[in-house]
Tab-separated table of C-alpha atoms in Angstrom:
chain	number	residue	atom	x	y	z
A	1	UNK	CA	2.844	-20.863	-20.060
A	2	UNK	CA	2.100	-17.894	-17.736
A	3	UNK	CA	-0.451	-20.443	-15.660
A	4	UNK	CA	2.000	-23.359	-15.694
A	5	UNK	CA	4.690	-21.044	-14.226
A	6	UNK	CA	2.072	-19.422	-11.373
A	7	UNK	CA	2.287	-23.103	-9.759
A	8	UNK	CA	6.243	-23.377	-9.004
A	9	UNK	CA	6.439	-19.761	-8.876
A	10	UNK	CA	3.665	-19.258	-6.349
A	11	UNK	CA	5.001	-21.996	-3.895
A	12	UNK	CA	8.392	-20.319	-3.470
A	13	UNK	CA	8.500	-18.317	-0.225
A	14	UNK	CA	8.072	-14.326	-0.301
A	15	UNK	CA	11.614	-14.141	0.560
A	16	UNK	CA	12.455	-16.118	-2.344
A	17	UNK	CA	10.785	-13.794	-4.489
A	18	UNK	CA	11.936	-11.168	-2.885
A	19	UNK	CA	15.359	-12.354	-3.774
A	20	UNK	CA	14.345	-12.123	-8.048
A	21	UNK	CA	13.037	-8.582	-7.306
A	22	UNK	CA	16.380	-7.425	-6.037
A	23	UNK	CA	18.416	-8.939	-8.568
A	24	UNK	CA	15.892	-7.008	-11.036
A	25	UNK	CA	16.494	-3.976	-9.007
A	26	UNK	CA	20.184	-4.642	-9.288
A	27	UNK	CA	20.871	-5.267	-12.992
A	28	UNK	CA	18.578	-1.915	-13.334
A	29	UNK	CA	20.881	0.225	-11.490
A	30	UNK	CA	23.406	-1.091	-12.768
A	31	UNK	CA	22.306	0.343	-16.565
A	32	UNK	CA	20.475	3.711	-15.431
A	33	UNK	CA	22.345	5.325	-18.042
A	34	UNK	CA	20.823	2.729	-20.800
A	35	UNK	CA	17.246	3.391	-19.635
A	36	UNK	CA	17.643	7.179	-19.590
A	37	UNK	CA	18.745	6.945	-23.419
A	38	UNK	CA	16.231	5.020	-24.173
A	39	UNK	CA	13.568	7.026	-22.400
A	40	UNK	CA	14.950	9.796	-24.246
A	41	UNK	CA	14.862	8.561	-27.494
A	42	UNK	CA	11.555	7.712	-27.279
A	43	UNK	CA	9.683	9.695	-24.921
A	44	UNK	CA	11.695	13.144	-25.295
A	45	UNK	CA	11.858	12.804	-21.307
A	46	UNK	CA	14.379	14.968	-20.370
A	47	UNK	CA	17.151	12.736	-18.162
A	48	UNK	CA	16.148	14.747	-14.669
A	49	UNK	CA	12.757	13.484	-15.025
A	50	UNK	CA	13.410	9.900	-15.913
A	51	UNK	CA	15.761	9.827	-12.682
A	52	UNK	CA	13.859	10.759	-10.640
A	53	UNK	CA	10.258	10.289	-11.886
A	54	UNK	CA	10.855	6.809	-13.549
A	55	UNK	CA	14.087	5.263	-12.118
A	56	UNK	CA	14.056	6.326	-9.147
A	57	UNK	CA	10.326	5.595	-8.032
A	58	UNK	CA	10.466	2.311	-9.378
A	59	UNK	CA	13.530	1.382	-7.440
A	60	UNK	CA	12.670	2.622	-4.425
A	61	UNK	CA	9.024	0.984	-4.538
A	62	UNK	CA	11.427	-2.447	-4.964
A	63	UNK	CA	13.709	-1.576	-2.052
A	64	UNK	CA	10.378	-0.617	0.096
A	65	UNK	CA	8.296	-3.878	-0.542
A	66	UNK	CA	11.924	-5.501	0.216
A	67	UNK	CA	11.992	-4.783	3.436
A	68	UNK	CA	8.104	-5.482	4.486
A	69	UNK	CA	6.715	-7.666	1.769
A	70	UNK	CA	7.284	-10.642	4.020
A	71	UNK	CA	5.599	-8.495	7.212
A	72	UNK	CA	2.551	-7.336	4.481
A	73	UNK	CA	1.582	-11.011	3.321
A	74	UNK	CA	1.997	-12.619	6.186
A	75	UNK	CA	-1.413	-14.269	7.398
A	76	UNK	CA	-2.813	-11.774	10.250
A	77	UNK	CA	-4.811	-12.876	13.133
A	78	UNK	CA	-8.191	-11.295	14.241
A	79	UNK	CA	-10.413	-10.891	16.812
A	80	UNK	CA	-13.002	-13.635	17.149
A	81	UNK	CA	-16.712	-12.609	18.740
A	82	UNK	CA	-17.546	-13.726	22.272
A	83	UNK	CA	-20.285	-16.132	20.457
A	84	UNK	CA	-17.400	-17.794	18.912
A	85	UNK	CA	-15.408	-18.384	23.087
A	86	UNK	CA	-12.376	-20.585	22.210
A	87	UNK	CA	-12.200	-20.773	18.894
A	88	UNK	CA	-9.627	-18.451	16.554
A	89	UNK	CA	-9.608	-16.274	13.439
A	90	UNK	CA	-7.249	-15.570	10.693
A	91	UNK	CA	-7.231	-13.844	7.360
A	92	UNK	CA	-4.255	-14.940	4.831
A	93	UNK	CA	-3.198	-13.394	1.725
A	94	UNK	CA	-3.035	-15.968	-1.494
A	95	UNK	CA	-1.851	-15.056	-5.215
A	96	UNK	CA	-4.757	-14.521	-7.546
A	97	UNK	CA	-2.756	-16.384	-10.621
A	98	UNK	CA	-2.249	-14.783	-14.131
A	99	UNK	CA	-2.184	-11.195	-13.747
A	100	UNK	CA	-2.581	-8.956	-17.208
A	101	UNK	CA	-0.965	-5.825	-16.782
A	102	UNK	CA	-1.718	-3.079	-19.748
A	103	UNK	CA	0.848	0.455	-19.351
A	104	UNK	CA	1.040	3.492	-20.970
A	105	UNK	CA	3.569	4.944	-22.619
A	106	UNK	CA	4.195	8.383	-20.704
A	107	UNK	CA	5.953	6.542	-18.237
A	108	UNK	CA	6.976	3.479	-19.555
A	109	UNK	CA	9.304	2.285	-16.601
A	110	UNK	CA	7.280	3.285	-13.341
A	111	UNK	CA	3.749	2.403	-14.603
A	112	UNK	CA	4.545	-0.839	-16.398
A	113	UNK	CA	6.859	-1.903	-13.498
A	114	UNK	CA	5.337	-1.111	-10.182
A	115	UNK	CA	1.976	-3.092	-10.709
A	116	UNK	CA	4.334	-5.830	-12.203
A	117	UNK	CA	6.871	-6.376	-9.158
A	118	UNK	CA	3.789	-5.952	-7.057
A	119	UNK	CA	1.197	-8.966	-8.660
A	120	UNK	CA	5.128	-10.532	-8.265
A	121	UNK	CA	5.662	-10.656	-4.858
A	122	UNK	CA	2.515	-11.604	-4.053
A	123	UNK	CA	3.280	-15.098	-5.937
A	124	UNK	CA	1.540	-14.048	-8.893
A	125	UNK	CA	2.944	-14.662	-12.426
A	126	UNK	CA	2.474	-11.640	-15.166
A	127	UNK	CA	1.860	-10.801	-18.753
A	128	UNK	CA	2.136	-7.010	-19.172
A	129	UNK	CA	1.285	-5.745	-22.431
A	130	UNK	CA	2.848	-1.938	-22.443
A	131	UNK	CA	2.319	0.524	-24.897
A	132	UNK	CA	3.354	0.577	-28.532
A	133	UNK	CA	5.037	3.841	-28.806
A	134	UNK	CA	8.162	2.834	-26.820
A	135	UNK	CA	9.266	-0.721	-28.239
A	136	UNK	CA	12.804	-0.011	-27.426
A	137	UNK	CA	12.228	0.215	-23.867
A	138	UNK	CA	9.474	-2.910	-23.981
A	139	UNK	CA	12.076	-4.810	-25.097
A	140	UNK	CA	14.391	-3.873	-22.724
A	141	UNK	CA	11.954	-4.603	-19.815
A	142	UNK	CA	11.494	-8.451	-21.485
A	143	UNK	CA	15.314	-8.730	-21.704
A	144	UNK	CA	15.886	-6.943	-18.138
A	145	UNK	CA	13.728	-9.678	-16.642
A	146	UNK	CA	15.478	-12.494	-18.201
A	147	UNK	CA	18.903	-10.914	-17.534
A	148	UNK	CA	17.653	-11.204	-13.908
A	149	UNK	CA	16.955	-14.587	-13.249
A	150	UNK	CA	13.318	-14.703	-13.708
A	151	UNK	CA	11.935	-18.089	-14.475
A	152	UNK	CA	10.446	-18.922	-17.931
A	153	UNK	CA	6.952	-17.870	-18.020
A	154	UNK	CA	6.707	-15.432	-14.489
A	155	UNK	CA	6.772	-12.376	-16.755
A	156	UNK	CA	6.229	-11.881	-20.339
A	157	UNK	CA	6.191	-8.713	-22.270
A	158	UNK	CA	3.401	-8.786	-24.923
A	159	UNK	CA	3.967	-5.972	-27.837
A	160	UNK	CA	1.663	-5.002	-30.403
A	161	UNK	CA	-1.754	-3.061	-31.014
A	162	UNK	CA	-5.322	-2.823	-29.285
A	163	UNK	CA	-5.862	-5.748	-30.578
A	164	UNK	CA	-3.223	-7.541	-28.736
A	165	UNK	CA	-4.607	-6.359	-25.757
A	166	UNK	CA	-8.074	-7.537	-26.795
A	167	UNK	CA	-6.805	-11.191	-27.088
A	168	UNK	CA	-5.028	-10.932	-23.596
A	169	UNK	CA	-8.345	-10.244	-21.919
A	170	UNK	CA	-10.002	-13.220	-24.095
A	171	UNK	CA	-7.346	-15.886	-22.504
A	172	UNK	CA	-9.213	-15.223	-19.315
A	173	UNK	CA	-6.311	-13.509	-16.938
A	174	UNK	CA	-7.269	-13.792	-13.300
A	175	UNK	CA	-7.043	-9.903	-12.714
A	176	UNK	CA	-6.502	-7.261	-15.096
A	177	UNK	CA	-4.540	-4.080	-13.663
A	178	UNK	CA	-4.785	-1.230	-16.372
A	179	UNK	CA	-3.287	2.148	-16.541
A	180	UNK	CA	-4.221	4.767	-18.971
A	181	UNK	CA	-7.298	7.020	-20.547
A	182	UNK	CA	-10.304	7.021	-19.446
A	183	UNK	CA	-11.520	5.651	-23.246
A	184	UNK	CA	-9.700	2.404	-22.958
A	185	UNK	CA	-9.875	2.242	-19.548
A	186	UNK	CA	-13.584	1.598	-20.464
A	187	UNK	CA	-13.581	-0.683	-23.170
A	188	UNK	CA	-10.680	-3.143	-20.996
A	189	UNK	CA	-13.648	-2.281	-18.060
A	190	UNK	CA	-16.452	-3.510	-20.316
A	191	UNK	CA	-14.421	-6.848	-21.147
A	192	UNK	CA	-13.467	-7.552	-18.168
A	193	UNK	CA	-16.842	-7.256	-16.711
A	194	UNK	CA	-18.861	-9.201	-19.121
A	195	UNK	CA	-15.808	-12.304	-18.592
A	196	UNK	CA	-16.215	-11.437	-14.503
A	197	UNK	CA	-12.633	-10.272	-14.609
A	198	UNK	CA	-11.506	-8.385	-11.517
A	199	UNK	CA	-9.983	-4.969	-12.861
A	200	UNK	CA	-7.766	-2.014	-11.514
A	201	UNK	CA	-7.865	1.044	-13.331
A	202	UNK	CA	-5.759	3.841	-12.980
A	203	UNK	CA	-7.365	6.396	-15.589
A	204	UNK	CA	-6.992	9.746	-16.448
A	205	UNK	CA	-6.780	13.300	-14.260
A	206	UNK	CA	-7.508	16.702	-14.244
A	207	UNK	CA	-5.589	18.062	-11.195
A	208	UNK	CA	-6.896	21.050	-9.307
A	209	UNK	CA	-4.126	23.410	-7.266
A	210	UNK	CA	-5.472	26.015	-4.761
A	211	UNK	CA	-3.424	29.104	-3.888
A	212	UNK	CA	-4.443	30.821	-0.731
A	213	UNK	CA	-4.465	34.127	-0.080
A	214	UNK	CA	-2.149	33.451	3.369
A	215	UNK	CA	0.259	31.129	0.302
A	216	UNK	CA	4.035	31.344	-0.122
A	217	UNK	CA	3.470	32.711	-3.458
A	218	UNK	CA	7.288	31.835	-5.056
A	219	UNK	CA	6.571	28.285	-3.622
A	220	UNK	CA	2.984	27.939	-5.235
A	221	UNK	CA	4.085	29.293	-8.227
A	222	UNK	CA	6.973	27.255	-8.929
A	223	UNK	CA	5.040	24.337	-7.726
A	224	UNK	CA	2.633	25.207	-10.754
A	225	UNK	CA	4.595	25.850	-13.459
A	226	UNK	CA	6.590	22.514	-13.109
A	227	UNK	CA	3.325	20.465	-12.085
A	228	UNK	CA	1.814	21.704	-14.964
A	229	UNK	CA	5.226	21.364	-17.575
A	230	UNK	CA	7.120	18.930	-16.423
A	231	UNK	CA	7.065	16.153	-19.302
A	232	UNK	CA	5.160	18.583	-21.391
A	233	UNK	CA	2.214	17.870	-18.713
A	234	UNK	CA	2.087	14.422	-20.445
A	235	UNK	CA	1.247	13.305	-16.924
A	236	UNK	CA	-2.628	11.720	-15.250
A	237	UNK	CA	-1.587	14.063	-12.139
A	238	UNK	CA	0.306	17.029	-13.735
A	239	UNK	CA	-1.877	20.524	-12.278
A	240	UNK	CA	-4.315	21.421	-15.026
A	241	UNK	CA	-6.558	23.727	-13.104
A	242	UNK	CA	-5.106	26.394	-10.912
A	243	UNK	CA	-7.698	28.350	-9.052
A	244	UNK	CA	-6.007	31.895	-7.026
A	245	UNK	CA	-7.667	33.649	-4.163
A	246	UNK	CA	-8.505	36.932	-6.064
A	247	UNK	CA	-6.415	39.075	-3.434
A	248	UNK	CA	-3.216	37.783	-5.492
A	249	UNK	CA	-4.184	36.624	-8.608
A	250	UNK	CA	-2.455	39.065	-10.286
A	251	UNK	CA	0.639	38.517	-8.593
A	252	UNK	CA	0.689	35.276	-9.009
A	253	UNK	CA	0.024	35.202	-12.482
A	254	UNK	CA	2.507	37.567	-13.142
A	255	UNK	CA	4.894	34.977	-11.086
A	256	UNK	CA	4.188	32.122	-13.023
A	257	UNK	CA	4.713	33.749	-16.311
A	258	UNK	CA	8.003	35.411	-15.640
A	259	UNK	CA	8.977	31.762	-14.531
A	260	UNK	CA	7.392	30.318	-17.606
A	261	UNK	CA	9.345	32.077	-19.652
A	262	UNK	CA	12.788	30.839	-17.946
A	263	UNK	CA	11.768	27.724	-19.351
A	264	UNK	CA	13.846	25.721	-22.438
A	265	UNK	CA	13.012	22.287	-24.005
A	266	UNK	CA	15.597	20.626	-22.578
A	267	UNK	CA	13.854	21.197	-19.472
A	268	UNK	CA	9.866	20.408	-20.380
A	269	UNK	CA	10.829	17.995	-23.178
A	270	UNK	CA	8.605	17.289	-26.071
A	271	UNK	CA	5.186	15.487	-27.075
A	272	UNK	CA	5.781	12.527	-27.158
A	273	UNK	CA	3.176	11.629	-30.332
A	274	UNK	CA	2.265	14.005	-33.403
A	275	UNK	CA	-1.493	12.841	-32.312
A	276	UNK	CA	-1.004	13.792	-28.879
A	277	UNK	CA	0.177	17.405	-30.383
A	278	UNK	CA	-2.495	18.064	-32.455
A	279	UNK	CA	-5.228	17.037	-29.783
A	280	UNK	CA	-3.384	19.733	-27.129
A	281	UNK	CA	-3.245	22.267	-30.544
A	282	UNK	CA	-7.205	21.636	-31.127
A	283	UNK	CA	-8.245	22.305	-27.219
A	284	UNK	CA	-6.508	25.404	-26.898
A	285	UNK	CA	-7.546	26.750	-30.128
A	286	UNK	CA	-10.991	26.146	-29.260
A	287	UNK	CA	-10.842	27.391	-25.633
A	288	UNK	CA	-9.613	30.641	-26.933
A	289	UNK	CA	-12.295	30.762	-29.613
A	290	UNK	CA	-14.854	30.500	-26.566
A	291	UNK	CA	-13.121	33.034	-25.424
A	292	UNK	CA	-9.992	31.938	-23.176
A	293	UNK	CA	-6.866	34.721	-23.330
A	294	UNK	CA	-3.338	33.417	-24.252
A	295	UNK	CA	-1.484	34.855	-21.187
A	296	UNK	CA	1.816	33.011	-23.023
A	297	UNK	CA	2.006	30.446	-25.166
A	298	UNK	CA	0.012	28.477	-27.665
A	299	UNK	CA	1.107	27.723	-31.043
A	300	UNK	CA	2.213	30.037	-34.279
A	301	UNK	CA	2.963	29.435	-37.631
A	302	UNK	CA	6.707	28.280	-36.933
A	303	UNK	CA	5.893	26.027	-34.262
A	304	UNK	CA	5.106	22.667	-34.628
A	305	UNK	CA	5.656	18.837	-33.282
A	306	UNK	CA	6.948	17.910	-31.642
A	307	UNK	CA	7.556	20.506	-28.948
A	308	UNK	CA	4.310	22.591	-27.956
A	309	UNK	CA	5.626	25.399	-25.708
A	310	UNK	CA	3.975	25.860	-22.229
A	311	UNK	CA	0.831	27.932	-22.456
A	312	UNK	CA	-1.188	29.766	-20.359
A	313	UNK	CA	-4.465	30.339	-20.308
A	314	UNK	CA	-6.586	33.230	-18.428
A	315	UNK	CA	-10.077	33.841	-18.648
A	316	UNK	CA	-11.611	30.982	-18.712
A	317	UNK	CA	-14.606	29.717	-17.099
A	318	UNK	CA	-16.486	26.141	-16.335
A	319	UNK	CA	-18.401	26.689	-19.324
A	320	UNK	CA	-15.057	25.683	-21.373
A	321	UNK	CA	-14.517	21.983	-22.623
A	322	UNK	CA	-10.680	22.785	-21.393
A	323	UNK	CA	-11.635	23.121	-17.308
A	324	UNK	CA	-13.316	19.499	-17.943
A	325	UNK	CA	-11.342	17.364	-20.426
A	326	UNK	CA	-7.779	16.026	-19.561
A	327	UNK	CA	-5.426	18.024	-21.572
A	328	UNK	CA	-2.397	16.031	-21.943
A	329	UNK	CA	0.433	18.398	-22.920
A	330	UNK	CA	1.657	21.811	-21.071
A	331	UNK	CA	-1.264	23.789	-20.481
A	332	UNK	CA	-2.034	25.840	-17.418
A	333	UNK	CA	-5.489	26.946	-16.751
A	334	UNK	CA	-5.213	29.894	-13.926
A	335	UNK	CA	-8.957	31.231	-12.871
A	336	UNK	CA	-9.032	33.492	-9.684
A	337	UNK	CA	-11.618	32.519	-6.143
A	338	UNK	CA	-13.541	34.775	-3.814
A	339	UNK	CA	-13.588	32.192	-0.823
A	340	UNK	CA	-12.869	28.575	0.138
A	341	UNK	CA	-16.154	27.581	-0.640
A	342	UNK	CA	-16.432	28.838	-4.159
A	343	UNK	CA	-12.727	26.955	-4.470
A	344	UNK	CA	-13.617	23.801	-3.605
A	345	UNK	CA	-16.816	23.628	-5.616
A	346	UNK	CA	-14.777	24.358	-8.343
A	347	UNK	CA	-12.362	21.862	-7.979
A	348	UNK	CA	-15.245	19.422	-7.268
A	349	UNK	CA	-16.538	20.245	-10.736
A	350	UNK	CA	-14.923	17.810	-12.317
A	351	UNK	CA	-15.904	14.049	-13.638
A	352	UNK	CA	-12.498	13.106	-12.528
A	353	UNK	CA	-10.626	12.810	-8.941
A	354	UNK	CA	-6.898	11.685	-8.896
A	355	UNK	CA	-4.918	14.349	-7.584
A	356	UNK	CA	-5.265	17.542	-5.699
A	357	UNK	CA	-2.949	20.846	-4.354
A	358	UNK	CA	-3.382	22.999	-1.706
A	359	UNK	CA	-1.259	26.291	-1.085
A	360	UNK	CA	-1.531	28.324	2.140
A	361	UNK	CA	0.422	28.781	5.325
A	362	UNK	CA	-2.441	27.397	7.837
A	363	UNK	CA	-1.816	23.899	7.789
A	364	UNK	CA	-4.822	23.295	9.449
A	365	UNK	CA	-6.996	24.946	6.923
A	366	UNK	CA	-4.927	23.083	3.931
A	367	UNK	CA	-5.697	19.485	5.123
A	368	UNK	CA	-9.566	20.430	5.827
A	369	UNK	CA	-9.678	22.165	2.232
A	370	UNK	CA	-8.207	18.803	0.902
A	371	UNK	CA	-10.070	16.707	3.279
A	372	UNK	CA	-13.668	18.123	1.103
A	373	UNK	CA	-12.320	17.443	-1.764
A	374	UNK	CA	-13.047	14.715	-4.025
A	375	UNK	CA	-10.122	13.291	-5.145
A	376	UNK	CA	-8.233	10.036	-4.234
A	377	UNK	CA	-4.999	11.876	-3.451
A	378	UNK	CA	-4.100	15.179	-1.801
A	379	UNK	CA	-1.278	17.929	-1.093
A	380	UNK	CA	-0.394	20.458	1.384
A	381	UNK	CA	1.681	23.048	-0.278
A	382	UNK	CA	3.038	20.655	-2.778
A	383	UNK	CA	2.364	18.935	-6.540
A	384	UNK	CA	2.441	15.640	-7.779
A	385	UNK	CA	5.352	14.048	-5.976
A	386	UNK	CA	3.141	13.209	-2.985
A	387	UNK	CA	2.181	9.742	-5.336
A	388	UNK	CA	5.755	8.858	-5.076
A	389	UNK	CA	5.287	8.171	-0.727
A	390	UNK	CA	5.588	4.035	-1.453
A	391	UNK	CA	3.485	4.209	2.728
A	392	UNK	CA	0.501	5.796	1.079
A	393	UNK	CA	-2.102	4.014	-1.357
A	394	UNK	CA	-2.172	5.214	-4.857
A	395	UNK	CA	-5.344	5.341	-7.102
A	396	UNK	CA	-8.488	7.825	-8.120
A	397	UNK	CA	-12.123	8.226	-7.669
A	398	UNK	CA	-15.146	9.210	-10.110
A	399	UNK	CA	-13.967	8.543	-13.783
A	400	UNK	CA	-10.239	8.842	-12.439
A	401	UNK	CA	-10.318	4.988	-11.877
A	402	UNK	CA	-11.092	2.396	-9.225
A	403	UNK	CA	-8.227	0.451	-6.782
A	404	UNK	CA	-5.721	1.521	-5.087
A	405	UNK	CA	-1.938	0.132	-5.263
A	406	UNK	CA	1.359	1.408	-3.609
A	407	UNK	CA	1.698	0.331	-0.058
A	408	UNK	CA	0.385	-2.703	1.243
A	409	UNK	CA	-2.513	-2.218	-0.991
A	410	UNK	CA	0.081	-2.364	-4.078
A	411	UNK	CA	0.280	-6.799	-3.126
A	412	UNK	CA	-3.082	-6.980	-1.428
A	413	UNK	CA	-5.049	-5.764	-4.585
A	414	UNK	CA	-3.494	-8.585	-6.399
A	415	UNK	CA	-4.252	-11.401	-3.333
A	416	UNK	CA	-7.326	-13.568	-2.859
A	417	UNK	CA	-8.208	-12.561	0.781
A	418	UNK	CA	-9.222	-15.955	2.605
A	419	UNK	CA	-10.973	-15.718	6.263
A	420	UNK	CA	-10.499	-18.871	8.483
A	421	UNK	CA	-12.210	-19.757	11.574
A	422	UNK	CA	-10.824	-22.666	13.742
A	423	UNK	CA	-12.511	-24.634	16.284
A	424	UNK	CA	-10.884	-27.272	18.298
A	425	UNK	CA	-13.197	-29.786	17.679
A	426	UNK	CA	-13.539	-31.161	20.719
A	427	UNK	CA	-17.158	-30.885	21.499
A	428	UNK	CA	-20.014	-33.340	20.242
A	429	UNK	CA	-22.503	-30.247	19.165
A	430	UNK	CA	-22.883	-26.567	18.906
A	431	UNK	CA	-25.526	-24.259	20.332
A	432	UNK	CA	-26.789	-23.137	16.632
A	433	UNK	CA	-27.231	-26.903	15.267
A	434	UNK	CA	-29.967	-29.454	15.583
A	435	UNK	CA	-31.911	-30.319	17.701
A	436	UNK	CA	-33.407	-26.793	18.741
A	437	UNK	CA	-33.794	-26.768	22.632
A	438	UNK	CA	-36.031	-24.362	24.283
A	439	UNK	CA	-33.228	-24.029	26.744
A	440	UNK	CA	-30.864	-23.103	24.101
A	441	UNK	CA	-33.574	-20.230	22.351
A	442	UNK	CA	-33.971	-18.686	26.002
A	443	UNK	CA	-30.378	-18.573	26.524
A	444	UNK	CA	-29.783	-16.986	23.404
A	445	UNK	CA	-32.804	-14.427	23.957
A	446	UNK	CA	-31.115	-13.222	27.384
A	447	UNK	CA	-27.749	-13.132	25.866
A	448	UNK	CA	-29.437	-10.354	23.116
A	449	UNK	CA	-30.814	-8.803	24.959
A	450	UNK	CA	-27.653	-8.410	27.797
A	451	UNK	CA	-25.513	-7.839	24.634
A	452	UNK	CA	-27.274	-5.148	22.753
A	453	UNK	CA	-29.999	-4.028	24.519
């Protein structure tokens, strides 16, 4: 169905498109109070975060690609060599086909929607298979679409287990765009490979934030504790690993405990799986058993899922599982520096590179701190909300994923690029073809060596 569908759907013009994507964005604002139940219900998201972290991201990515999609796919001429005197050169942007989309569930509107109005617009059709620990809001996607406009067979929502997503890949998709942990993200990697499937990943983090000594210290410490909380840290670039300039570590950490503590569940919401709660319960235990202090937090007898409260953790060194594995739930690592250097080969030692922070009042110094980094993204004296910028591309590097989307990158990942030469025709041979003249190789040997020597 999906392939059938590509056909008509790719030959309609990017402003016809266009015109489906803002009719979806339509019909969504028109029932933001819908989706923020359902989010809710299912996720424990509190409704400030799926406003403005959800809704609000997605909508605006729709309104953005609005206004330049046309401008973005449009075919773009190039230069053409002086070898090459007359002729012209063009590169043009064509739809790949059936695009499988897999999402998570931690944000089941932005991540499952973004890559899917993207493949879109660039005249692709879509089967997205999201995750199943929000069927509510799955089916509300599938509905959403319909509700819309869409044609039969552009987008279909795909529920159901791993192995649901194992027969997607099977059918032979032309790309695969995946979002998720780095575990999956390997197997769908592995399938994908071994069927020559082109494949996005967007995989898991484990977020380093630097705090100068020069930092605005209220700023970088509220910038922690809700980088690290928000969502219960259920997030690929919430801050995991906070490293202080020793000349304020103390101060800081007293900062970001006294605004810890200010902190309700209404405001860092709940696990959202009684898996995902007992994983987060099993890495702090054993980080404190190695010998990692409980500066607040952690769990007691009376607590329990679904709500783990936002912990703390002190003393802890790169020895520690916890400063290398992605802790997904509200966990704040704080370790103090000496120097830049020893900071950024501590961030550096890290499989993973998605996200990074940077707190200090040189500018100058933040971007060049950031700029020897390895991570895909970075941050001047802010966390996470940087990935929202719809002008910058999106995506990690080392086991944090491969790709980039947002931006024009967000339709060009999911285009066939095509290069096209044109020559008028007019002439009866060419200098390169048969029959080699001596004329011809001694023209070609002064032109070298004119050119480059």
């Amino acid at each position: 169905m999906a392939g059938d569908a590509q056909k008509t759907w790719s030959a309609l013009s990017v402003q016809d498109r266009l015109v489906h994507i803002k009719a979806l964005r339509k019909r969504i604002t028109s029932e933001l109070d819908e989706w923020v139940r359902l989010v809710y219900e299912e996720t424990g998201k509190s409704e400030t975060d799926t406003l403005a972290s959800e809704l609000y991201v997605t909508l605006d990515a729709m309104k953005y690609y609005e206004k330049r999609a046309g401008k973005m796919l449009k075919k773009r001429k190039v230069k053409t060599p002086l070898t090459f005197w007359g002729e012209k050169s063009y590169v043009c942007y064509e739809p790949m086909g059936v695009v499988a989309v897999f999402s998570p569930w931690n944000f089941p509107i932005q991540l499952s929607l973004l890559p899917v109005i993207s493949a879109l617009i660039a005249g692709n059709t879509v089967v997205l298979k999201p995750s199943e620990e929000v069927p509510a809001i799955n089916d509300k996607i599938a509905s959403t679409f319909q509700a819309a406009g869409f044609p039969e067979g552009v987008v279909q929502v795909v529920q159901g287990e791993a192995d649901v997503g194992e027969a997607i890949v099977k059918t032979g998709p032309d790309k695969i765009f995946f979002t998720g942990g780095l575990k999956t993200g390997k197997i769908v990697n592995r399938m994908a490979a071994e069927a020559m499937i082109p494949c996005d990943l967007e995989l898991s983090g484990k977020d380093p934030m630097i705090v100068c000594e020069d930092a605005e210290l209220d700023r970088a410490a509220r910038a922690a504790v809700w980088g690290s909380f928000f969502h219960s840290g259920q997030v690929c670039v919430s801050i995991e690993r906070v490293y202080v300039h020793k000349d304020v570590y103390d101060l800081f950490l007293e900062k970001v405990i006294s605004l810890t503590e200010e902190l309700s569940t209404k405001d860092y919401g709940r696990l959202t799986t009684e898996g995902g709660w007992q994983e987060v319960k099993r890495q702090v235990d054993e980080a404190v058993q190695q010998g990692a202090k409980l500066a607040l937090g952690g769990t007691s007898e009376e607590s329990g899922y679904p709500h783990y409260p936002p912990t703390i953790l002190t003393n802890v060194t790169h020895e520690m599982d916890i400063l290398h594995t992605e802790v997904f739930g509200p966990v704040m690592t704080v370790m103090p520096f000496e120097n830049d250097e020893e900071a950024i080969e501590l961030s550096n030692d890290s499989e993973f590179g998605l996200n990074a922070s940077v707190f200090t009042q040189n500018l100058d110094r933040g971007q060049q701190i950031l700029e020897r980094l390895e991570t895909g993204n970075g941050y001047v004296n802010g966390v996470v909300r940087n990935i929202s910028n719809m002008n910058l591309p999106f995506g990690g590097v080392k086991r944090s994923g491969r790709g980039r989307y947002h931006a024009e990158h967000g339709l060009h990942t999911f285009c066939e690029t095509k290069s096209i030469m044109v020559n008028k025709g007019k002439k009866k041979n060419d200098i390169a073809w048969f029959p080699y003249k001596e004329r011809n190789a001694q023209f070609l040997r002064k032109f070298i060596k004119k050119l480059y020597g």
